[in-house]
Tab-separated table of C-alpha atoms in Angstrom:
chain	number	residue	atom	x	y	z
A	511	MET	CA	10.560	13.707	6.771
A	512	SER	CA	10.197	17.369	5.966
A	513	GLN	CA	7.712	17.680	9.017
A	514	SER	CA	7.257	18.520	12.359
A	515	ILE	CA	5.294	15.396	13.225
A	516	GLY	CA	3.273	13.348	17.027
A	517	VAL	CA	1.080	10.794	17.506
A	518	THR	CA	-2.022	11.373	15.924
A	519	ARG	CA	-3.881	8.619	18.515
A	520	PRO	CA	-4.742	10.523	21.077
A	521	ASP	CA	-3.760	8.000	23.855
A	522	SER	CA	-0.288	9.166	22.467
A	523	PRO	CA	1.478	12.414	23.993
A	524	PRO	CA	3.332	14.452	20.582
A	525	LEU	CA	6.551	13.987	19.186
A	526	PRO	CA	8.976	16.741	17.818
A	527	GLY	CA	12.533	16.808	17.053
A	528	SER	CA	14.180	16.134	13.834
A	529	ALA	CA	15.972	13.409	16.271
A	530	ILE	CA	12.870	11.266	17.018
A	531	ILE	CA	11.429	11.484	13.143
A	532	GLU	CA	14.246	9.781	13.078
A	533	ALA	CA	13.848	7.065	15.211
A	534	ALA	CA	10.720	6.595	14.434
A	535	ASP	CA	11.524	6.071	10.546
A	536	HIS	CA	14.235	4.251	11.709
A	537	ARG	CA	11.246	2.161	13.412
A	538	ALA	CA	9.613	1.445	10.725
A	539	ARG	CA	11.314	0.269	8.307
A	540	HIS	CA	13.137	-2.636	11.406
A	541	TRP	CA	11.876	-5.262	12.860
A	542	HIS	CA	11.796	-7.840	14.376
A	543	SER	CA	10.720	-10.480	16.705
A	544	PRO	CA	12.076	-11.390	19.994
A	545	HIS	CA	11.001	-14.712	19.800
A	546	GLN	CA	13.154	-17.874	19.246
A	547	GLY	CA	13.396	-20.079	17.284
A	548	ARG	CA	10.667	-20.879	14.688
A	549	LEU	CA	7.333	-18.887	13.534
A	550	ARG	CA	5.403	-21.607	12.743
A	551	LEU	CA	2.792	-19.903	10.544
A	552	GLY	CA	-0.730	-20.386	12.432
A	553	SER	CA	0.238	-20.431	15.276
A	554	ALA	CA	0.141	-18.147	18.242
A	555	ALA	CA	3.535	-16.912	18.025
A	556	HIS	CA	3.285	-15.957	14.753
A	557	LYS	CA	0.200	-14.100	15.389
A	558	HIS	CA	1.840	-12.080	18.244
A	559	ALA	CA	5.096	-11.125	15.975
A	560	MET	CA	2.208	-9.814	12.778
A	561	CYS	CA	0.138	-8.238	14.920
A	562	THR	CA	2.975	-6.658	16.968
A	563	MET	CA	5.511	-6.115	13.925
A	564	PHE	CA	1.788	-3.751	12.627
A	565	HIS	CA	2.352	-1.833	16.217
A	566	GLU	CA	5.700	-0.945	17.311
A	567	THR	CA	6.390	0.456	14.045
A	568	PHE	CA	3.448	2.703	14.131
A	569	ASN	CA	4.954	5.857	12.140
A	570	PRO	CA	3.279	9.148	14.205
A	571	TYR	CA	3.790	12.113	11.412
A	572	LYS	CA	0.451	14.377	11.434
A	573	PRO	CA	-0.934	15.457	7.878
A	574	SER	CA	-2.234	18.401	9.682
A	575	VAL	CA	1.255	19.420	9.699
A	576	ILE	CA	3.204	17.979	6.614
A	577	ASP	CA	5.180	21.925	4.342
A	578	TRP	CA	4.373	21.240	1.464
A	579	PRO	CA	6.617	22.785	-1.379
A	580	ALA	CA	6.041	25.174	-3.127
A	581	LEU	CA	6.201	23.750	-7.330
A	582	ASP	CA	6.894	25.574	-10.404
A	583	ASP	CA	4.330	25.983	-12.179
A	584	GLU	CA	6.187	22.550	-14.295
A	585	THR	CA	6.715	20.381	-11.929
A	586	LEU	CA	2.175	20.933	-11.007
A	587	ALA	CA	1.096	20.920	-13.956
A	588	ARG	CA	2.794	17.332	-14.115
A	589	ILE	CA	0.838	16.576	-10.987
A	590	THR	CA	-2.125	18.099	-12.155
A	591	ALA	CA	-1.641	15.949	-14.929
A	592	LEU	CA	-1.713	12.345	-13.234
A	593	PRO	CA	-4.778	10.565	-13.553
A	594	ILE	CA	-4.982	9.159	-10.276
A	595	TRP	CA	-6.066	11.542	-7.617
A	596	ASP	CA	-9.590	10.763	-7.351
A	597	ILE	CA	-9.192	6.906	-7.765
A	598	ALA	CA	-6.318	7.118	-4.645
A	599	VAL	CA	-8.422	9.682	-2.356
A	600	GLN	CA	-11.394	6.893	-3.671
A	601	THR	CA	-9.936	4.587	-3.106
A	602	GLU	CA	-8.233	4.492	0.511
A	603	GLY	CA	-11.443	5.607	1.550
A	604	LYS	CA	-13.286	2.178	0.862
A	605	ALA	CA	-10.100	0.767	2.926
A	606	ARG	CA	-10.962	2.598	5.500
A	607	LEU	CA	-14.156	1.452	5.646
A	608	ARG	CA	-13.965	-2.627	4.907
A	609	MET	CA	-11.052	-2.355	7.278
A	610	LYS	CA	-12.661	-1.845	10.319
A	611	ALA	CA	-15.576	-3.578	9.281
A	612	TYR	CA	-14.553	-6.704	9.219
A	613	ALA	CA	-11.465	-5.748	12.539
A	614	ASP	CA	-14.916	-5.122	14.379
A	615	SER	CA	-16.521	-8.220	13.071
A	616	LEU	CA	-12.668	-10.312	14.472
A	617	LYS	CA	-13.221	-11.566	18.669
A	618	ASP	CA	-9.346	-11.644	18.432
A	619	PRO	CA	-7.595	-8.969	20.545
A	620	GLU	CA	-4.459	-8.435	18.795
A	621	LEU	CA	-6.008	-8.964	15.006
A	622	HIS	CA	-8.763	-6.398	15.276
A	623	GLU	CA	-6.708	-4.006	17.496
A	624	ALA	CA	-3.898	-4.601	14.483
A	625	ILE	CA	-7.025	-4.174	11.811
A	626	GLY	CA	-8.653	-1.620	13.314
A	627	LEU	CA	-5.377	0.313	12.899
A	628	ASN	CA	-4.493	-0.656	9.342
A	629	ALA	CA	-8.208	1.229	8.974
A	630	TRP	CA	-6.642	4.196	10.720
A	631	GLU	CA	-3.946	4.611	8.976
A	632	GLU	CA	-5.730	4.845	5.155
A	633	ASN	CA	-7.487	7.319	6.960
A	634	ARG	CA	-4.287	9.010	7.244
A	635	HIS	CA	-3.444	8.669	3.934
A	636	LYS	CA	-7.533	9.473	2.178
A	637	GLU	CA	-5.908	13.076	4.981
A	638	VAL	CA	-1.634	13.263	3.349
A	639	LEU	CA	-4.428	12.844	-0.800
A	640	SER	CA	-7.425	15.471	0.413
A	641	ARG	CA	-3.984	18.167	2.002
A	642	MET	CA	-1.852	18.367	-1.109
A	643	VAL	CA	-4.667	18.352	-3.901
A	644	GLY	CA	-6.190	21.283	-1.333
A	645	ARG	CA	-2.550	22.778	-1.810
A	646	TYR	CA	-2.005	22.297	-5.301
A	647	GLY	CA	-5.941	23.336	-6.667
A	648	ILE	CA	-5.999	19.455	-7.847
A	649	ARG	CA	-9.617	19.477	-9.146
A	650	LEU	CA	-11.215	16.381	-7.534
A	651	ALA	CA	-14.454	14.915	-8.613
A	652	PRO	CA	-17.757	14.108	-5.695
A	653	GLU	CA	-16.662	11.319	-3.548
A	654	PRO	CA	-19.733	8.888	-3.349
A	655	GLU	CA	-20.616	7.691	-0.314
A	656	TYR	CA	-19.026	5.401	1.637
A	657	LYS	CA	-20.861	2.316	2.385
A	658	ALA	CA	-20.397	-0.542	5.252
A	659	PRO	CA	-19.318	-4.125	2.958
A	660	ARG	CA	-21.169	-6.844	3.423
A	661	ASP	CA	-19.324	-9.702	3.663
A	662	ALA	CA	-16.674	-7.935	5.473
A	663	GLU	CA	-13.944	-11.195	4.479
A	664	TRP	CA	-14.401	-10.922	1.195
A	665	ALA	CA	-14.094	-7.398	1.380
A	666	TYR	CA	-11.065	-7.514	3.760
A	667	MET	CA	-9.014	-9.600	1.392
A	668	VAL	CA	-10.884	-7.241	-2.494
A	669	THR	CA	-8.783	-4.601	0.241
A	670	GLY	CA	-6.037	-7.013	0.238
A	671	TYR	CA	-4.885	-8.073	-2.294
A	672	SER	CA	-5.675	-4.828	-4.822
A	673	GLU	CA	-2.572	-3.125	-2.146
A	674	CYS	CA	-0.330	-6.376	-2.776
A	675	ILE	CA	-0.946	-5.217	-6.665
A	676	ASP	CA	-0.928	-2.510	-6.062
A	677	SER	CA	2.033	-0.975	-4.517
A	678	PHE	CA	4.242	-3.521	-5.971
A	679	PHE	CA	3.977	-1.512	-9.073
A	680	ALA	CA	3.838	1.818	-6.287
A	681	PHE	CA	7.079	0.547	-5.557
A	682	GLY	CA	9.373	0.694	-8.915
A	683	LEU	CA	7.265	4.253	-10.051
A	684	PHE	CA	8.493	5.486	-6.889
A	685	GLU	CA	11.878	5.251	-6.566
A	686	MET	CA	11.979	5.992	-11.092
A	687	ALA	CA	10.425	9.635	-9.838
A	688	SER	CA	13.119	10.103	-7.399
A	689	ARG	CA	15.715	9.475	-9.947
A	690	SER	CA	14.258	11.295	-12.449
A	691	GLY	CA	14.039	14.248	-10.562
A	692	PHE	CA	10.867	15.057	-12.159
A	693	PHE	CA	8.903	15.741	-9.120
A	694	PRO	CA	11.238	18.105	-6.382
A	695	PRO	CA	12.827	16.039	-4.096
A	696	GLU	CA	11.036	17.321	-0.671
A	697	LEU	CA	7.808	16.237	-2.543
A	698	ILE	CA	9.421	12.659	-2.756
A	699	GLU	CA	10.104	12.698	0.909
A	700	THR	CA	7.068	14.373	2.033
A	701	PHE	CA	5.710	10.613	0.288
A	702	GLU	CA	8.320	8.776	0.923
A	703	PRO	CA	6.143	7.184	5.127
A	704	VAL	CA	3.405	6.663	3.230
A	705	MET	CA	5.205	4.757	1.052
A	706	GLN	CA	6.175	2.460	3.285
A	707	GLU	CA	3.267	2.308	5.349
A	708	GLU	CA	1.776	0.545	2.548
A	709	CYS	CA	4.691	-1.772	3.398
A	710	ARG	CA	3.820	-2.658	6.767
A	711	HIS	CA	-0.275	-3.030	5.385
A	712	ILE	CA	0.680	-5.610	2.885
A	713	LEU	CA	3.101	-7.759	5.497
A	714	LEU	CA	0.271	-7.935	7.049
A	715	PHE	CA	-1.753	-9.764	4.972
A	716	ALA	CA	-0.044	-11.231	4.335
A	717	ASN	CA	1.141	-12.907	7.725
A	718	TRP	CA	-2.691	-12.043	8.674
A	719	VAL	CA	-3.668	-14.797	4.865
A	720	ALA	CA	-0.963	-17.363	6.496
A	721	TRP	CA	-2.307	-17.534	9.322
A	722	HIS	CA	-6.229	-17.702	8.182
A	723	ARG	CA	-5.184	-20.202	6.395
A	724	ARG	CA	-3.894	-22.587	9.586
A	725	THR	CA	-6.114	-21.792	12.133
A	726	MET	CA	-9.470	-22.578	9.537
A	727	PRO	CA	-10.710	-26.128	9.808
A	728	ILE	CA	-9.703	-27.388	7.326
A	729	TRP	CA	-13.278	-28.158	6.028
A	730	LYS	CA	-13.474	-24.657	5.268
A	731	ARG	CA	-9.895	-25.075	3.430
A	732	PRO	CA	-12.135	-24.913	-0.505
A	733	LEU	CA	-14.274	-22.635	0.062
A	734	PHE	CA	-11.232	-19.805	0.901
A	735	GLU	CA	-9.414	-20.970	-1.462
A	736	LEU	CA	-12.153	-20.534	-4.065
A	737	ARG	CA	-12.656	-17.248	-2.639
A	738	VAL	CA	-9.318	-16.320	-2.601
A	739	ALA	CA	-9.107	-18.068	-6.426
A	740	ALA	CA	-12.484	-15.414	-6.577
A	741	VAL	CA	-10.991	-12.434	-5.886
A	742	TRP	CA	-7.897	-12.444	-8.092
A	743	VAL	CA	-10.576	-12.850	-10.903
A	744	PHE	CA	-12.467	-9.450	-10.136
A	745	LEU	CA	-9.640	-7.479	-8.832
A	746	GLY	CA	-7.879	-8.458	-12.815
A	747	TRP	CA	-11.253	-7.867	-14.417
A	748	GLU	CA	-11.409	-4.687	-12.365
A	749	ARG	CA	-7.862	-3.948	-13.754
A	750	ILE	CA	-8.221	-4.773	-17.365
A	751	GLY	CA	-11.017	-1.838	-17.969
A	752	LEU	CA	-11.515	1.966	-16.961
A	753	ALA	CA	-12.862	3.731	-13.938
A	754	ARG	CA	-15.009	6.341	-15.379
A	755	GLY	CA	-16.692	9.270	-13.709
A	756	MET	CA	-17.429	12.231	-12.978
A	757	ASP	CA	-15.482	15.428	-13.213
A	758	ALA	CA	-15.483	18.557	-10.852
A	759	ASP	CA	-18.039	19.798	-14.015
A	760	GLY	CA	-19.977	17.039	-14.102
A	761	ARG	CA	-18.331	15.483	-17.637
A	762	GLU	CA	-17.480	12.048	-18.644
A	763	VAL	CA	-13.855	11.192	-17.401
A	764	VAL	CA	-12.200	8.113	-17.964
A	765	GLN	CA	-9.234	7.689	-15.572
A	766	ASP	CA	-7.231	4.557	-14.718
A	767	ASN	CA	-7.251	2.161	-13.310
A	768	ASN	CA	-3.999	0.881	-14.908
A	769	PHE	CA	-1.606	2.706	-12.973
A	770	THR	CA	0.745	1.280	-10.896
A	771	VAL	CA	1.842	-1.165	-14.119
A	772	ASN	CA	2.286	2.027	-16.858
A	773	GLY	CA	3.103	4.961	-15.429
A	774	ALA	CA	5.870	5.031	-16.078
A	775	LYS	CA	6.007	8.008	-18.975
A	776	SER	CA	4.081	9.146	-15.789
A	777	VAL	CA	7.303	9.847	-13.414
A	778	SER	CA	10.105	10.123	-15.862
A	779	SER	CA	11.096	11.101	-18.480
A	780	GLU	CA	13.031	8.872	-19.797
A	781	GLU	CA	12.601	5.467	-21.981
A	782	ILE	CA	12.399	2.555	-19.306
A	783	SER	CA	11.304	-0.740	-21.498
A	784	VAL	CA	8.699	-3.050	-19.167
A	785	ARG	CA	11.533	-5.192	-18.463
A	786	GLU	CA	13.623	-2.990	-17.014
A	787	LEU	CA	11.298	-0.845	-14.934
A	788	MET	CA	9.726	-4.928	-13.860
A	789	GLY	CA	13.219	-5.321	-12.321
A	790	LEU	CA	13.048	-1.999	-10.406
A	791	CYS	CA	9.646	-3.030	-8.022
A	792	LEU	CA	11.123	-6.040	-7.296
A	793	GLN	CA	14.248	-4.325	-7.003
A	794	GLU	CA	12.489	-2.091	-4.636
A	795	ASN	CA	10.201	-4.706	-3.586
A	796	ASP	CA	13.210	-6.768	-1.807
A	797	ARG	CA	15.189	-3.187	-0.410
A	798	ARG	CA	11.163	-2.530	1.400
A	799	PHE	CA	10.956	-5.608	2.777
A	800	ALA	CA	14.587	-6.118	3.840
A	801	GLY	CA	13.942	-4.743	7.805
A	802	TYR	CA	11.636	-6.611	9.170
A	803	ASP	CA	11.794	-10.425	10.425
A	804	SER	CA	12.865	-12.864	7.412
A	805	ARG	CA	10.204	-15.218	9.128
A	806	LEU	CA	7.036	-13.682	8.582
A	807	ARG	CA	5.091	-14.541	5.322
A	808	ARG	CA	6.093	-11.769	2.523
A	809	PRO	CA	3.768	-11.280	-0.711
A	810	THR	CA	4.884	-13.254	-3.403
A	811	THR	CA	2.316	-13.578	-6.192
A	812	MET	CA	3.092	-10.804	-7.718
A	813	PRO	CA	6.872	-10.715	-7.462
A	814	ASN	CA	6.414	-14.680	-8.513
A	815	LEU	CA	4.005	-13.701	-11.459
A	816	VAL	CA	7.328	-11.151	-12.747
A	817	ARG	CA	9.850	-12.908	-11.879
A	818	PHE	CA	8.497	-15.323	-14.104
A	819	ALA	CA	7.338	-13.052	-16.899
A	820	ARG	CA	10.787	-11.893	-17.421
A	821	ARG	CA	12.123	-14.486	-18.284
A	822	PHE	CA	10.109	-14.173	-21.326
A	823	MET	CA	11.415	-10.326	-22.770
A	824	ARG	CA	14.306	-9.314	-23.818
A	825	ALA	CA	17.064	-7.170	-22.475
A	826	PRO	CA	16.471	-3.955	-23.836
A	827	LYS	CA	19.705	-3.035	-26.221
A	828	PRO	CA	22.051	-0.349	-24.529
A	829	ARG	CA	21.403	3.164	-25.646
A	830	ALA	CA	23.560	5.582	-27.602
A	831	ALA	CA	25.422	7.496	-25.292
């Protein structure tokens, strides 16, 4: 990562130097629990492993010292034309508040600390985006007032499952952007830790869901499963529609809530079939999770749905040389 970094939490000293940057990046991508044998879902060892993983893979980069690369006019136009910035900044703002609300509702100290750190990292994502749009002159609509959720667990579930959907597609699109050269390598490198951080977030969430299912009383499980189904229906409905809002000049704009699904043309000049894009998303999803303890539960819904859908998609015809 092309920047000086330091742990931004007040209880930790700064960590400058390229060797430490590389070590922090490696540590953020590779982790294995010292627990011997099976990690039984719902056990105290499982909870300890997922929370310890999240703390020990923390990447101490500082948004305030990111050295944003200079962009030529063409690249700058591509970046500013992406229909995602308002939604991206607002999504991170809501995610921070929702995760903090759920963390504050928990009596378990391990979960409180891990999900609280997740909320802190969401706020850091928001700061990264805010500094980027400021650096490149991207105008944002006024942010709405962020309100604490009435139902903290529901809000946490909506945020967690939403990240599982969006990150799966974002992994593939980010790799497309990296391969295509549409954006400079320095910009890709700057955002790489944020992408891997999203992987950690959904790894923590997937294991929280598995742990929560196993530890709640049996009589509560049917209601929980209904809530999970309701979250998926809500997110599906949200992604069918478009998000409307006001731009910085007070004009109504339509923003694409489905950019992570249909944004391939915005990150590459090459034609790619839906089947090829889905294959790339699967490949990148597997790659980003590969360094973490295989006994931890991975998000499975989107990968399984995409693998099933690809069976019915025709392979693209060979392109002419």
